[in-house]
PDB file of C-alpha atoms in Angstrom:
ATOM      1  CA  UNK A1361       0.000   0.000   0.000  1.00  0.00           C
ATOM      2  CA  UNK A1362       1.148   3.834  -0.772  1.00  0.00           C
ATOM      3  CA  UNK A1363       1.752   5.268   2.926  1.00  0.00           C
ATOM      4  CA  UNK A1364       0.439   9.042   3.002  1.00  0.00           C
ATOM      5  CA  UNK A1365       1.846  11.111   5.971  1.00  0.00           C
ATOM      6  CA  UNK A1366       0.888  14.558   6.626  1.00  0.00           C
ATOM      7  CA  UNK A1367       2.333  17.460   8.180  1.00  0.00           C
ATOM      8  CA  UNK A1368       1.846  18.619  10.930  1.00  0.00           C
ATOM      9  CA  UNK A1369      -0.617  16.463  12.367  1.00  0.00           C
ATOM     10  CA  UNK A1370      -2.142  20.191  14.125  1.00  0.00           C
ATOM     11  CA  UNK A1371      -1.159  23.672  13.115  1.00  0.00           C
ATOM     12  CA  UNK A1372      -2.690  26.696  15.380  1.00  0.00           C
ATOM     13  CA  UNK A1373      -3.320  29.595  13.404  1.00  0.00           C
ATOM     14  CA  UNK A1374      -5.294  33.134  13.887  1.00  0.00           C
ATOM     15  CA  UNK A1375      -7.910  34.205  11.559  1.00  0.00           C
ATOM     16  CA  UNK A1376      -6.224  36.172   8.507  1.00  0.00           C
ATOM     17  CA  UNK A1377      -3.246  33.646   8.552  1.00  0.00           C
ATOM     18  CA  UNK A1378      -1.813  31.813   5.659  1.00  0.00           C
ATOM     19  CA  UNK A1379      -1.226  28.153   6.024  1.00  0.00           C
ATOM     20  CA  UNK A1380       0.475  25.432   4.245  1.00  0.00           C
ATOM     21  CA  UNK A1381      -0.148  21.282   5.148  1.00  0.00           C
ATOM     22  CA  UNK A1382       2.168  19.087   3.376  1.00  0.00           C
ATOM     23  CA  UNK A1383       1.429  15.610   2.133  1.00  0.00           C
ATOM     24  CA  UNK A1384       4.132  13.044   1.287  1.00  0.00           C
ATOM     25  CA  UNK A1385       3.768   9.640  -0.503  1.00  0.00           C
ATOM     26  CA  UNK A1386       5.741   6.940  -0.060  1.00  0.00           C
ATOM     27  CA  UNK A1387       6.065   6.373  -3.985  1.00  0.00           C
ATOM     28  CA  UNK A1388       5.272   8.616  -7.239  1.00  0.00           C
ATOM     29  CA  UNK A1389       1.841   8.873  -7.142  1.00  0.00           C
ATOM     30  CA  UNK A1390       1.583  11.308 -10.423  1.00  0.00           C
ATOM     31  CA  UNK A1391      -0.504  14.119  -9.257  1.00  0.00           C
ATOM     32  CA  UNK A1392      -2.894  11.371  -7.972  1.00  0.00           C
ATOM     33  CA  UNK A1393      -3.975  13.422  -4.929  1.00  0.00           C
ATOM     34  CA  UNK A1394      -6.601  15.134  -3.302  1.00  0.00           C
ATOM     35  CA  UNK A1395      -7.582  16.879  -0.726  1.00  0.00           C
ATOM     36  CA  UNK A1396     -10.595  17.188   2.155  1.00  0.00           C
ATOM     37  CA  UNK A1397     -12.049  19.078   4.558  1.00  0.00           C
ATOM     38  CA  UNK A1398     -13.927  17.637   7.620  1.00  0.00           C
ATOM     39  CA  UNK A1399     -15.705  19.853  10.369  1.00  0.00           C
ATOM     40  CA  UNK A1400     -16.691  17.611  13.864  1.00  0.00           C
ATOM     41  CA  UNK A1401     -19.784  15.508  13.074  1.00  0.00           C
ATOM     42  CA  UNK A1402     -19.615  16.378   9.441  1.00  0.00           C
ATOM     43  CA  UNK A1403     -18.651  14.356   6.460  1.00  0.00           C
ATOM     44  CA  UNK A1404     -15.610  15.219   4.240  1.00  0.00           C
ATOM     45  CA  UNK A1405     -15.825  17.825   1.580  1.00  0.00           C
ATOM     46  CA  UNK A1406     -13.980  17.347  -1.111  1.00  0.00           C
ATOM     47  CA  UNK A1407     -11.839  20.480  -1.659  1.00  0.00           C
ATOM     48  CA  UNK A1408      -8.843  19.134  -4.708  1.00  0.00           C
ATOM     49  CA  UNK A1409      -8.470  16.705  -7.219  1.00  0.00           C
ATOM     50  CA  UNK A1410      -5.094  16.394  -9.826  1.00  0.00           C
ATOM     51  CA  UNK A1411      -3.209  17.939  -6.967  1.00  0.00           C
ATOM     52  CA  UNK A1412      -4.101  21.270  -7.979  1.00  0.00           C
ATOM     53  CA  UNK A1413      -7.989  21.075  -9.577  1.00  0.00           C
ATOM     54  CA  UNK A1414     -10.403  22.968  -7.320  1.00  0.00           C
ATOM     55  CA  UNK A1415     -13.823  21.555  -7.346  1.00  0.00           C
ATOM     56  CA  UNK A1416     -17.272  23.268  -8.224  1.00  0.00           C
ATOM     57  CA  UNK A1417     -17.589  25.663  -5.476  1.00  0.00           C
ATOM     58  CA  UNK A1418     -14.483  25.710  -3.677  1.00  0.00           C
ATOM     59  CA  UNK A1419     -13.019  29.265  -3.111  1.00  0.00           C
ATOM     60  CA  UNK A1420      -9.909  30.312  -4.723  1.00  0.00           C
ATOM     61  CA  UNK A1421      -8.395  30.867  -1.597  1.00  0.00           C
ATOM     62  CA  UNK A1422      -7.513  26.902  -1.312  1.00  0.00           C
ATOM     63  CA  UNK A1423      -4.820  26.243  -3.757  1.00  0.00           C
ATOM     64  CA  UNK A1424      -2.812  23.037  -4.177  1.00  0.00           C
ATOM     65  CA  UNK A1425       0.655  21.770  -5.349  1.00  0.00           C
ATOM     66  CA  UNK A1426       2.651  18.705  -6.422  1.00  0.00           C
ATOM     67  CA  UNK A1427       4.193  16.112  -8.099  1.00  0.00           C
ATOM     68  CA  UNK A1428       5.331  12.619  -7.331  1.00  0.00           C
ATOM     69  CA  UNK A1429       5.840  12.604  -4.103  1.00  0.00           C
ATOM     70  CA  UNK A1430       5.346  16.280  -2.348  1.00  0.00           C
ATOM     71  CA  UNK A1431       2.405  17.785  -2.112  1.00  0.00           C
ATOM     72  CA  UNK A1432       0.770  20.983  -0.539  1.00  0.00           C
ATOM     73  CA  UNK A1433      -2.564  22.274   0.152  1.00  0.00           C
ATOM     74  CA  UNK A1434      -2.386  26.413   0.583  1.00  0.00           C
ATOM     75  CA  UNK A1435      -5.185  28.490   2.285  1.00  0.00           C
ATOM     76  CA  UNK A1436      -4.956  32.249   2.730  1.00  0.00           C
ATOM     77  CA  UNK A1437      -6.357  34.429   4.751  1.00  0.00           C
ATOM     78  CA  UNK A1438      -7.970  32.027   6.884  1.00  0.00           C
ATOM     79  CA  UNK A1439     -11.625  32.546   8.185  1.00  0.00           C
ATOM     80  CA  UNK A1440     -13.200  31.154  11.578  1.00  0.00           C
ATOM     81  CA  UNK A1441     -15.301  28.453   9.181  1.00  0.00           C
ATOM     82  CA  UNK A1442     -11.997  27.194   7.981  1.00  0.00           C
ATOM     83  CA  UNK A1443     -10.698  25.762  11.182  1.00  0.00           C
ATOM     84  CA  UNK A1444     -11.016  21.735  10.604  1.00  0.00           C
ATOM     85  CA  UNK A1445      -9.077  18.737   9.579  1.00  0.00           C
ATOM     86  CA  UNK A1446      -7.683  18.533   6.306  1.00  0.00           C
ATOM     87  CA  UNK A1447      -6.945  14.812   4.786  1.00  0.00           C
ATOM     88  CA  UNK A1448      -4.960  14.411   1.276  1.00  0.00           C
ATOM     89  CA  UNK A1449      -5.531  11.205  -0.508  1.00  0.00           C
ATOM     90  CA  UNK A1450      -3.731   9.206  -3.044  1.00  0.00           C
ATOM     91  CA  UNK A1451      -5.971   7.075  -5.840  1.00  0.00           C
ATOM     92  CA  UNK A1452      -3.115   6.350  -8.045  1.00  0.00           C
ATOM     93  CA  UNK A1453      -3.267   2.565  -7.024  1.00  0.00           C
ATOM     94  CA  UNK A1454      -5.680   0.406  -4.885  1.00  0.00           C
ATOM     95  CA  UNK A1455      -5.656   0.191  -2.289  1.00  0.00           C
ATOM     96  CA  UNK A1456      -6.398   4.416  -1.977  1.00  0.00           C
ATOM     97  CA  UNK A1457      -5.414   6.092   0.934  1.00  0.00           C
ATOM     98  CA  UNK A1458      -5.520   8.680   3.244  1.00  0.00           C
ATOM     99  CA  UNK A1459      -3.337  11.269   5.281  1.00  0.00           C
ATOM    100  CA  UNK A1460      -3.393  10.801   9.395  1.00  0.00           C
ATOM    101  CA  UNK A1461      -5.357  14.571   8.929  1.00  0.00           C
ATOM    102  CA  UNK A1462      -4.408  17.747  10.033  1.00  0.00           C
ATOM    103  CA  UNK A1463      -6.221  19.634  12.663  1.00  0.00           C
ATOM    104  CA  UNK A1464      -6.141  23.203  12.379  1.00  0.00           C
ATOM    105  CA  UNK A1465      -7.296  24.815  15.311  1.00  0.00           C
ATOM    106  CA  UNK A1466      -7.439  28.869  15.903  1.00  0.00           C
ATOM    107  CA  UNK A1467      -4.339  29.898  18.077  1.00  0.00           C
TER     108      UNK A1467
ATOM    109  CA  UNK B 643     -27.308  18.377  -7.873  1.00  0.00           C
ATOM    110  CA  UNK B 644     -26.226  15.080  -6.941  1.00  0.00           C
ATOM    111  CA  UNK B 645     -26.759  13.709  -3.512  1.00  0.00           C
ATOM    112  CA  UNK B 646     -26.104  10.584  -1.568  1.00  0.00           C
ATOM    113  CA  UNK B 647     -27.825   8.603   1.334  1.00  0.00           C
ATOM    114  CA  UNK B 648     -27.421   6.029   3.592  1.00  0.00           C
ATOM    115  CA  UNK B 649     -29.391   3.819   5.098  1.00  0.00           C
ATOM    116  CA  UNK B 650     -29.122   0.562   7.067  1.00  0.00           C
ATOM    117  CA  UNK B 651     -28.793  -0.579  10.845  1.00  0.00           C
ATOM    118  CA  UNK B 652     -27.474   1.133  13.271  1.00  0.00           C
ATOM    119  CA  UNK B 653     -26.543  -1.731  15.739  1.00  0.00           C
ATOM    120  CA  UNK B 654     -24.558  -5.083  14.317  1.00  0.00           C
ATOM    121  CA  UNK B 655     -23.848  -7.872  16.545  1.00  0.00           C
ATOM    122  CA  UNK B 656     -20.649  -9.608  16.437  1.00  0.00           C
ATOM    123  CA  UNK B 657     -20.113 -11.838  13.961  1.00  0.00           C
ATOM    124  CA  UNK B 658     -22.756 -10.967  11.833  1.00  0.00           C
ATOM    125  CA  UNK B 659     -23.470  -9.417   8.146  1.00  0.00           C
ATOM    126  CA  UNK B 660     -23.337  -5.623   8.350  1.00  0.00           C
ATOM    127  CA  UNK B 661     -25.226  -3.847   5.122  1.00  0.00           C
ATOM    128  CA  UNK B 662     -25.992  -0.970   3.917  1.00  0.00           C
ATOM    129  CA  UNK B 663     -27.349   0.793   1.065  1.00  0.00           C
ATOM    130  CA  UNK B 664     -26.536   4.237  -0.787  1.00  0.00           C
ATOM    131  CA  UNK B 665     -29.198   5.888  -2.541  1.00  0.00           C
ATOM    132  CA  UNK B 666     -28.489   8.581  -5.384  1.00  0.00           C
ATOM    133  CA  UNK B 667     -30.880  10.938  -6.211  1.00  0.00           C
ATOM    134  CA  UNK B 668     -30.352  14.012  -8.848  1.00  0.00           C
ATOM    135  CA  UNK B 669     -28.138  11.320 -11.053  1.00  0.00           C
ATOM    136  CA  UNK B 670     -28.170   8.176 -12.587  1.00  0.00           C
ATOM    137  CA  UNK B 671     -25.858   5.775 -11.181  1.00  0.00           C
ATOM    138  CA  UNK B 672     -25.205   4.120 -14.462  1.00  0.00           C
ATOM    139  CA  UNK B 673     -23.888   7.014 -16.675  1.00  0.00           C
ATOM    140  CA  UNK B 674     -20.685   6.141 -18.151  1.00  0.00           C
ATOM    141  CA  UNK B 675     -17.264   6.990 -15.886  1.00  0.00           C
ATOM    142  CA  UNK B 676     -18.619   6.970 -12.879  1.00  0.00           C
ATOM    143  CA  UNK B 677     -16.952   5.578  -9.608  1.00  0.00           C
ATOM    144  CA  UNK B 678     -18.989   4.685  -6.032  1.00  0.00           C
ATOM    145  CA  UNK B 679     -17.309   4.023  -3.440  1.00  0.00           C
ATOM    146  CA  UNK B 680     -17.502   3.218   0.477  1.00  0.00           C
ATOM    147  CA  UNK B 681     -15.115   4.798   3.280  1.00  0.00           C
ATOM    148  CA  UNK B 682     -15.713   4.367   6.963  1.00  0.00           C
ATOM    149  CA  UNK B 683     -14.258   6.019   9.870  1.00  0.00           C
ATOM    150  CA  UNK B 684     -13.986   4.683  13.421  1.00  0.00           C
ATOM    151  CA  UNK B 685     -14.682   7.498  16.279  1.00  0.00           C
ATOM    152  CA  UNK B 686     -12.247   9.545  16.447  1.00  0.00           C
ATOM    153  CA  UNK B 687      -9.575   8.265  13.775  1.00  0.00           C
ATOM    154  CA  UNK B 688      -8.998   8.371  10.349  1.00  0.00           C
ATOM    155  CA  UNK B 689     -10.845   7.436   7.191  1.00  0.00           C
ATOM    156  CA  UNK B 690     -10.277   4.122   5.347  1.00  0.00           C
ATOM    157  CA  UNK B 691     -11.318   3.501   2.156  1.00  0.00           C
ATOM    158  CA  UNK B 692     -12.815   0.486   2.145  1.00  0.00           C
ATOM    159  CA  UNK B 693     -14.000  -0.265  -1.579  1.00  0.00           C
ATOM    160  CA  UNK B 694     -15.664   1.267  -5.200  1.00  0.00           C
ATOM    161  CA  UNK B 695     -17.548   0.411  -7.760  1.00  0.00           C
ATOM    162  CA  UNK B 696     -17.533   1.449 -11.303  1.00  0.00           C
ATOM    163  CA  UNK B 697     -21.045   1.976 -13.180  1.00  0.00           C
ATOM    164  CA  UNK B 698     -20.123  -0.928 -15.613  1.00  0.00           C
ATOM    165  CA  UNK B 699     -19.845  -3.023 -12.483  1.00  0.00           C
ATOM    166  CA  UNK B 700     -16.184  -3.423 -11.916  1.00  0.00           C
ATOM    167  CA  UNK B 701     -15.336  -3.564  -8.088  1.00  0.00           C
ATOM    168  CA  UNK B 702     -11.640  -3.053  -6.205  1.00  0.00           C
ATOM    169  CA  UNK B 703     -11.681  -3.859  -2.374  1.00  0.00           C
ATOM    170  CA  UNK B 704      -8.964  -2.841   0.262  1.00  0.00           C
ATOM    171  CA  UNK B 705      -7.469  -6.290   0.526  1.00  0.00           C
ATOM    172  CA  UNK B 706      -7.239  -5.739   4.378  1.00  0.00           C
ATOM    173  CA  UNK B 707     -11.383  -6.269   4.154  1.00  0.00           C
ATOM    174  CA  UNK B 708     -11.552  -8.345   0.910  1.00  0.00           C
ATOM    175  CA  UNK B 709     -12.412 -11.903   2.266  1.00  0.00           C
ATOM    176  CA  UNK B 710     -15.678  -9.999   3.946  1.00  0.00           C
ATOM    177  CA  UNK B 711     -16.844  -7.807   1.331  1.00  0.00           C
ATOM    178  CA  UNK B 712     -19.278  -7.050  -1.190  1.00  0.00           C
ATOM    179  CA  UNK B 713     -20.113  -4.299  -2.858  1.00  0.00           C
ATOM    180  CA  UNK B 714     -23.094  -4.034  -5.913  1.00  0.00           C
ATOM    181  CA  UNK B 715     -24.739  -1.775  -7.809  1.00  0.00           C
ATOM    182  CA  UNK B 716     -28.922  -1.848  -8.696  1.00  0.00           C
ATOM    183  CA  UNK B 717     -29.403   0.225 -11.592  1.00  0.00           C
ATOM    184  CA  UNK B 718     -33.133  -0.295 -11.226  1.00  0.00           C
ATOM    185  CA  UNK B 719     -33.049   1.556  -8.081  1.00  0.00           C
ATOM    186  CA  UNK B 720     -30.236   3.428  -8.457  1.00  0.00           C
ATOM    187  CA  UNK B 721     -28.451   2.271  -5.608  1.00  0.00           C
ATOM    188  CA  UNK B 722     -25.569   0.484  -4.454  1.00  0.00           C
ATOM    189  CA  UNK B 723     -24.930  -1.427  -1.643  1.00  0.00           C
ATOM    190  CA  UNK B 724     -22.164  -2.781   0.632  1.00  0.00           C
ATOM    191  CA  UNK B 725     -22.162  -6.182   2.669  1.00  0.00           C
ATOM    192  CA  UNK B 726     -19.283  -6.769   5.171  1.00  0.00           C
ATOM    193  CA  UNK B 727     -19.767 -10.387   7.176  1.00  0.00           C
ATOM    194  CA  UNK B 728     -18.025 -11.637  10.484  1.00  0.00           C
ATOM    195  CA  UNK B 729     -18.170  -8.027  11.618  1.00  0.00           C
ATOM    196  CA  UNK B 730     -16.405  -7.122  14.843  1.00  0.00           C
ATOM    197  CA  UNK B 731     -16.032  -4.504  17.342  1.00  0.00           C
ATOM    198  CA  UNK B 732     -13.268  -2.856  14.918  1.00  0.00           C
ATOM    199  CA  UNK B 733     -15.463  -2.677  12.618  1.00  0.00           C
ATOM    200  CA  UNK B 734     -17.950   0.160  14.530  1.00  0.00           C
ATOM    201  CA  UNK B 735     -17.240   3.367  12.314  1.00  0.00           C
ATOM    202  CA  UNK B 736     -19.043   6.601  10.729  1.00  0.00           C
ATOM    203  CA  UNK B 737     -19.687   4.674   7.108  1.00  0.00           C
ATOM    204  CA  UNK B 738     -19.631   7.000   3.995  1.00  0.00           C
ATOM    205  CA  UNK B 739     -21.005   6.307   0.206  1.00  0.00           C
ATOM    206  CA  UNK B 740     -19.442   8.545  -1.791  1.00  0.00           C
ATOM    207  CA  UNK B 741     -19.209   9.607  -5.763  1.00  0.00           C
ATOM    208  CA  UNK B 742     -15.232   9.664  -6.391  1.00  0.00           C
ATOM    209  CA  UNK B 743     -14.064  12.129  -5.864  1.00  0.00           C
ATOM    210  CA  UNK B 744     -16.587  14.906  -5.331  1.00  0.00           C
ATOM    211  CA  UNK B 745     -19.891  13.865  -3.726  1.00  0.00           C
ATOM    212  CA  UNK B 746     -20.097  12.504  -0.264  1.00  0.00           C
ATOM    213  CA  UNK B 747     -23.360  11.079   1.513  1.00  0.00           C
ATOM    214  CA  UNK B 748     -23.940  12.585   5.288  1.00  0.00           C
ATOM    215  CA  UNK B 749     -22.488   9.232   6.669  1.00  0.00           C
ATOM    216  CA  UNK B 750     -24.011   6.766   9.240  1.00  0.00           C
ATOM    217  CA  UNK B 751     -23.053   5.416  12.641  1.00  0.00           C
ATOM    218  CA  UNK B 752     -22.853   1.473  12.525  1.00  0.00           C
ATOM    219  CA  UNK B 753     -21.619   0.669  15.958  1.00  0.00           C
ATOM    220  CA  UNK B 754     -21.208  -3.634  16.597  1.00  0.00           C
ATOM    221  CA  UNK B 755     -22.115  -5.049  19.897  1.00  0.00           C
ATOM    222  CA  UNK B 756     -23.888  -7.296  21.053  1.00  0.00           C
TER     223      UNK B 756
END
């Protein structure tokens, strides 16, 4: 299986703060990746696809980046509704998986 | 717009069959290129993916749950469905249909106990 790690596993930030979460594979995914965003008792919203693809809807303050084996998910000027966990995921091979998340909490 | 639902019990004893069923509305579930998938996560941890389904019927399972699982597709009620047998306690997670890699049902509880 691909191994996805994240980091950091928690990042305090104030509101107006830019932000950068990492995501490294264990082998060349391609830009296989994608990203989420999960709020407590909510399910994931899917936020990036291709690494660097918004989706419908998703502001252009997210922005991702990568290739291979590095990637990074970017969000500027972040707003109170922002704070949550962040997973990237790999579907380059079966099985797909996920980041340990990234809690971002407001400092 | 496109939008997913579970449904199924709540409560699974150990050792038996858990199932559930994802409903689409606002989309057919056969139209070409289309992937479905399931991903659970336990309290508190992570999400697993846990298997998919393309419209032409083509599955993939995370080998770590293959032996137990089944997932299908019913066209006629455009649905699909996931069947995981000899559940445990490890298996009690928040369980998620999903549309790779955009749509997402609300999720659903299945705890197992007896």
């Amino acid at each position: 299986d691909i191994q996805m790690t994240q980091s950091p596993s928690s990042l305090s930030a104030s509101v107006g703060d830019r932000v950068t979460i990492t995501c490294r594979a264990s082998q060349g995914i391609s830009n296989y990746l994608a990203w989420f965003q999960q709020k407590p008792g909510k399910a994931p919203k899917s936020l990036i696809y291709a690494a660097s693809i918004l989706q419908s809807g998703v502001p252009s303050k997210f922005s991702g980046s990568g290739s291979g084996t590095d990637f990074t998910l970017t969000i500027s000027s972040l707003q109170p509704e922002e704070f949550a966990t962040y997973y990237c995921q790999q579907y380059k091979s079966y099985p797909y998986t996920f980041g340990q998340g990234t809690k971002l909490e407001i400092k | 717009q496109l939008q997913l639902q579970e449904s199924g019990p709540g409560l699974v004893k150990p050792s038996e069959t858990l199932s559930l069923t994802c409903t689409v509305s606002g989309g057919s579930i056969s139209s070409s290129s289309q992937y479905w998938g399931w991903i659970r996560q336990p309290p508190g941890k992570g999400l697993e993916w846990i298997g998919g389904i393309y419209y032409s019927g083509s599955t993939y399972y995370n080998p770590s749950l293959k032996s137990r699982l089944t997932i299908s597709l019913d066209t006629s009620k455009n649905q699909f469905s996931l069947k995981l047998s000899s559940v445990t306690a490890a298996d009690t997670a928040v369980y998620y249909c999903v549309r790779w890699v955009d749509y997402w049902g609300q999720g659903t509880l299945v705890t197992v106990s007896s």
